[in-house]
Amino acid sequence: MPAITNDLPALAQSIKDWGRELGFQQVGIAGLDLAEHEQHLQRWLDAGYHGEMDYMGAHGSKRSHPEELVPGTLRVVSLRMDYLPGDTQMAQLLGQPEKAYVSRYALGRDYHKLIRKRVQQLAERIQQVIGPFGFRAFVDSAPVLEKAIAEKAGLGWIGKNTLILNRKAGSYFFLAELFVDLPLPEDPPHASEHCGRCSACLDICPTAAFVGPYVLDARRCISYLTIELKGPIPEDLRPLIGNRVFGCDDCQIVCPWNRFARASAEGDFKPRHNLDNAGLAELFRWDETHFLSSTEGSPLRRAGYERWLRNLAVGLGNAPSTIAVLEALQARRDDPSPLVREHVEWALEQHRTRQCSSL
Ligand code: SF4
Ligand code: SF4
């Protein structure tokens, strides 16, 4: 066995250095005791806050026991990759109700492929030095408590907005995990949290989705409503969604720690198809072929064409009553999807009600 496996602290340091060379901004090593987070997850599931995301409760105890998910696992290498694509004028766009707001993480190419490849490269690099070892890579995969692992690996603390926050990098980053069967030294967990008396994220949430600090009722969260939810969006929440058509960043935009977020140098995360500055009416005119070609390799594919139109209809219902907005809605009154038609009718009704009340 190569000498470096006898010097585990040196191997741990090398893994961090290689991770940074591969484009990750931070790398930490966590042990496997996630008991505290397991209880938090169970309370959250018991309250039904996960809505239709049944996968959150699936896989039994494997989610909080990495060694059950991948037998032989001894440590988890947690990795962070920043994604903010430069100056994306987030607040300005949210203030232009005829424009579509797409969550900043979803403007470019799908991150899963790029990050998985890099984690795989890291594993191969380790293998070149120490020989065969057991590993498995995860990127945003359902049965992994990625935020709990990141906190344990020292990457940051879980903020009141339920995201991992880092004092030097804010929260605009993806997380990935490399499960390994190596007894590497663990990094100290992020012991202190730095939210203090701030509650900006809880106060700004357009749909009041936080039950309290650190507890999100996903059923009210715009990210859930526009991406995960398959059926109709509850009517009482539609006016609160504004122009957010795929995800929501408000509880990150307002977070003071995001003053320290840095733009990503990854070309894949740069906005494509003018999605950082497109009008709702313009996007609503895309036919399915255009949608499929424009969202190839993009996280937007996750919602699918029907839900994309559903979300845009809600945005158009909340937009000013311009000719372009009304024409776009009228043109889809006979859409083949009952889901889309119902949202279009709701949107047109919003405009009728507003026009009548202004008379
Ligand atoms: S993503 Fe938006 S809707 Fe969801 S909790 Fe944050 S601010 Fe609220
Ligand atoms: S906005 Fe304030 S309370 Fe919310 S996560 Fe950021 S620092 Fe914590």
PDB file of N, CA and C and ligand atoms in Angstrom, residues 201 204-207 209-210 216 220-223 248-251, ligand 1:
ATOM      1  N   CYS A 201     -34.377  37.029   5.970  1.00  0.00           N
ATOM      2  CA  CYS A 201     -34.916  36.014   5.047  1.00  0.00           C
ATOM      3  C   CYS A 201     -36.349  35.647   5.422  1.00  0.00           C
ATOM      4  N   ILE A 204     -38.697  38.559   4.373  1.00  0.00           N
ATOM      5  CA  ILE A 204     -38.842  38.911   2.952  1.00  0.00           C
ATOM      6  C   ILE A 204     -39.656  37.868   2.187  1.00  0.00           C
ATOM      7  N   CYS A 205     -39.736  36.653   2.679  1.00  0.00           N
ATOM      8  CA  CYS A 205     -40.322  35.553   1.892  1.00  0.00           C
ATOM      9  C   CYS A 205     -41.714  35.949   1.373  1.00  0.00           C
ATOM     10  N   PRO A 206     -41.899  35.965   0.055  1.00  0.00           N
ATOM     11  CA  PRO A 206     -43.154  36.456  -0.515  1.00  0.00           C
ATOM     12  C   PRO A 206     -44.377  35.643  -0.110  1.00  0.00           C
ATOM     13  N   THR A 207     -44.171  34.350   0.190  1.00  0.00           N
ATOM     14  CA  THR A 207     -45.319  33.482   0.487  1.00  0.00           C
ATOM     15  C   THR A 207     -45.372  33.072   1.962  1.00  0.00           C
ATOM     16  N   ALA A 209     -43.291  31.346   3.741  1.00  0.00           N
ATOM     17  CA  ALA A 209     -43.080  29.890   3.743  1.00  0.00           C
ATOM     18  C   ALA A 209     -42.321  29.400   4.978  1.00  0.00           C
ATOM     19  N   PHE A 210     -41.722  30.310   5.737  1.00  0.00           N
ATOM     20  CA  PHE A 210     -40.998  29.864   6.933  1.00  0.00           C
ATOM     21  C   PHE A 210     -41.960  29.782   8.108  1.00  0.00           C
ATOM     22  N   LEU A 216     -38.789  25.367   7.106  1.00  0.00           N
ATOM     23  CA  LEU A 216     -39.460  25.795   5.879  1.00  0.00           C
ATOM     24  C   LEU A 216     -40.638  24.875   5.584  1.00  0.00           C
ATOM     25  N   ARG A 220     -45.364  25.983   0.671  1.00  0.00           N
ATOM     26  CA  ARG A 220     -45.605  27.403   0.374  1.00  0.00           C
ATOM     27  C   ARG A 220     -44.421  28.038  -0.362  1.00  0.00           C
ATOM     28  N   CYS A 221     -43.324  27.298  -0.491  1.00  0.00           N
ATOM     29  CA  CYS A 221     -42.109  27.892  -1.080  1.00  0.00           C
ATOM     30  C   CYS A 221     -42.237  27.937  -2.608  1.00  0.00           C
ATOM     31  N   ILE A 222     -41.859  29.059  -3.187  1.00  0.00           N
ATOM     32  CA  ILE A 222     -42.002  29.252  -4.639  1.00  0.00           C
ATOM     33  C   ILE A 222     -41.123  28.260  -5.418  1.00  0.00           C
ATOM     34  N   SER A 223     -40.006  27.882  -4.855  1.00  0.00           N
ATOM     35  CA  SER A 223     -39.159  26.880  -5.539  1.00  0.00           C
ATOM     36  C   SER A 223     -39.931  25.571  -5.673  1.00  0.00           C
ATOM     37  N   CYS A 248     -36.868  30.622  -6.777  1.00  0.00           N
ATOM     38  CA  CYS A 248     -36.938  31.900  -6.077  1.00  0.00           C
ATOM     39  C   CYS A 248     -35.625  32.070  -5.329  1.00  0.00           C
ATOM     40  N   ASP A 249     -35.126  33.295  -5.299  1.00  0.00           N
ATOM     41  CA  ASP A 249     -33.859  33.554  -4.608  1.00  0.00           C
ATOM     42  C   ASP A 249     -34.004  34.582  -3.498  1.00  0.00           C
ATOM     43  N   ASP A 250     -35.216  35.024  -3.209  1.00  0.00           N
ATOM     44  CA  ASP A 250     -35.384  36.171  -2.307  1.00  0.00           C
ATOM     45  C   ASP A 250     -34.675  35.988  -0.958  1.00  0.00           C
ATOM     46  N   CYS A 251     -34.779  34.767  -0.389  1.00  0.00           N
ATOM     47  CA  CYS A 251     -34.185  34.583   0.941  1.00  0.00           C
ATOM     48  C   CYS A 251     -32.667  34.475   0.864  1.00  0.00           C
TER      49      CYS A 251
HETATM   50  S1  SF4 B   1     -37.067  30.476  -1.936  1.00  0.00           S
HETATM   51 FE1  SF4 B   1     -38.483  32.220  -1.933  1.00  0.00          FE
HETATM   52  S2  SF4 B   1     -40.480  31.356  -1.435  1.00  0.00           S
HETATM   53 FE2  SF4 B   1     -38.926  29.824  -0.859  1.00  0.00          FE
HETATM   54  S3  SF4 B   1     -38.485  30.242   1.265  1.00  0.00           S
HETATM   55 FE3  SF4 B   1     -36.987  31.435   0.095  1.00  0.00          FE
HETATM   56  S4  SF4 B   1     -37.956  33.454  -0.143  1.00  0.00           S
HETATM   57 FE4  SF4 B   1     -39.564  32.024   0.478  1.00  0.00          FE
END
